[in-house]
Coordinates of C-alpha atoms in Angstrom, one line a residue:
X1 CA 0.0 0.0 0.0
X2 CA 1.2 3.5 -0.8
X3 CA 0.5 6.6 1.1
X4 CA 1.3 10.3 0.7
X5 CA 3.6 11.8 3.3
X6 CA 1.4 14.8 4.3
X7 CA 4.4 16.5 5.9
X8 CA 6.6 16.3 2.8
X9 CA 5.6 19.6 1.4
X10 CA 2.8 22.2 1.0
X11 CA 0.4 23.4 -1.6
X12 CA -1.2 26.9 -2.0
X13 CA -4.8 27.3 -2.9
X14 CA -6.6 30.5 -3.8
X15 CA -10.2 31.4 -4.2
X16 CA -11.4 34.7 -5.9
X17 CA -14.9 35.9 -5.0
X18 CA -16.6 39.1 -6.1
X19 CA -15.4 40.9 -2.9
X20 CA -12.5 38.9 -1.5
X21 CA -9.3 37.0 -2.2
X22 CA -8.8 34.0 0.0
X23 CA -5.5 32.1 0.0
X24 CA -4.7 28.9 2.0
X25 CA -1.5 27.0 2.7
X26 CA -2.2 23.2 3.0
X27 CA -0.2 20.1 3.7
X28 CA -0.3 17.4 1.0
X29 CA -3.4 15.9 2.6
X30 CA -5.3 19.2 2.0
X31 CA -5.4 20.1 5.7
X32 CA -5.2 23.9 6.1
X33 CA -1.9 25.0 7.8
X34 CA -2.5 28.7 7.4
X35 CA -5.0 31.0 5.7
X36 CA -5.2 34.6 4.8
X37 CA -7.9 36.8 3.1
X38 CA -8.3 40.3 2.0
X39 CA -11.2 42.3 0.7
X40 CA -10.8 43.4 -2.9
X41 CA -12.1 47.0 -2.3
X42 CA -13.1 49.5 -4.9
X43 CA -10.4 48.7 -7.4
X44 CA -11.4 45.3 -8.8
X45 CA -9.3 45.5 -11.9
X46 CA -7.3 42.4 -12.8
X47 CA -4.1 44.1 -11.9
X48 CA -5.3 45.1 -8.4
X49 CA -6.6 41.6 -7.7
X50 CA -3.4 40.0 -8.9
X51 CA -1.5 42.4 -6.6
X52 CA -3.6 41.3 -3.6
X53 CA -3.2 37.6 -4.6
X54 CA 0.6 38.1 -4.8
X55 CA 0.9 39.8 -1.4
X56 CA -1.1 37.0 0.3
X57 CA 0.9 34.3 -1.4
X58 CA 4.1 36.0 -0.3
X59 CA 2.9 36.2 3.3
X60 CA 2.1 32.4 3.3
X61 CA 5.3 31.4 1.6
X62 CA 7.3 32.9 4.5
X63 CA 5.2 30.9 7.1
X64 CA 7.2 27.7 7.1
X65 CA 10.4 28.6 5.1
X66 CA 11.9 25.1 5.4
X67 CA 9.0 23.3 3.6
X68 CA 8.8 22.9 -0.2
X69 CA 5.7 24.2 -2.0
X70 CA 4.6 21.7 -4.7
X71 CA 1.7 23.4 -6.3
X72 CA -0.8 26.2 -6.7
X73 CA -4.5 26.1 -7.5
X74 CA -6.9 28.9 -8.2
X75 CA -10.7 28.7 -8.1
X76 CA -13.3 31.3 -9.3
X77 CA -17.1 30.8 -9.2
X78 CA -19.6 32.2 -11.6
X79 CA -19.2 33.9 -15.0
X80 CA -15.7 35.2 -15.5
X81 CA -15.2 38.2 -17.8

């Protein structure tokens, strides 16, 4: 039998909603290790949202600096223009 070593690394997942960017750092078993969120505010341009996303990811990447990050996933609901 094979099993995933949950502690071998981390993944980053992000969710974009109409009003908020949510980013989570998870172990390889998808258990949340750390989570951050930030409201999008009045400027909902793609550039502004990407800036928020980048800032949150940078915050989480510094959380456990000795663990490798294997992947990133992004989810968005609804009609995307």
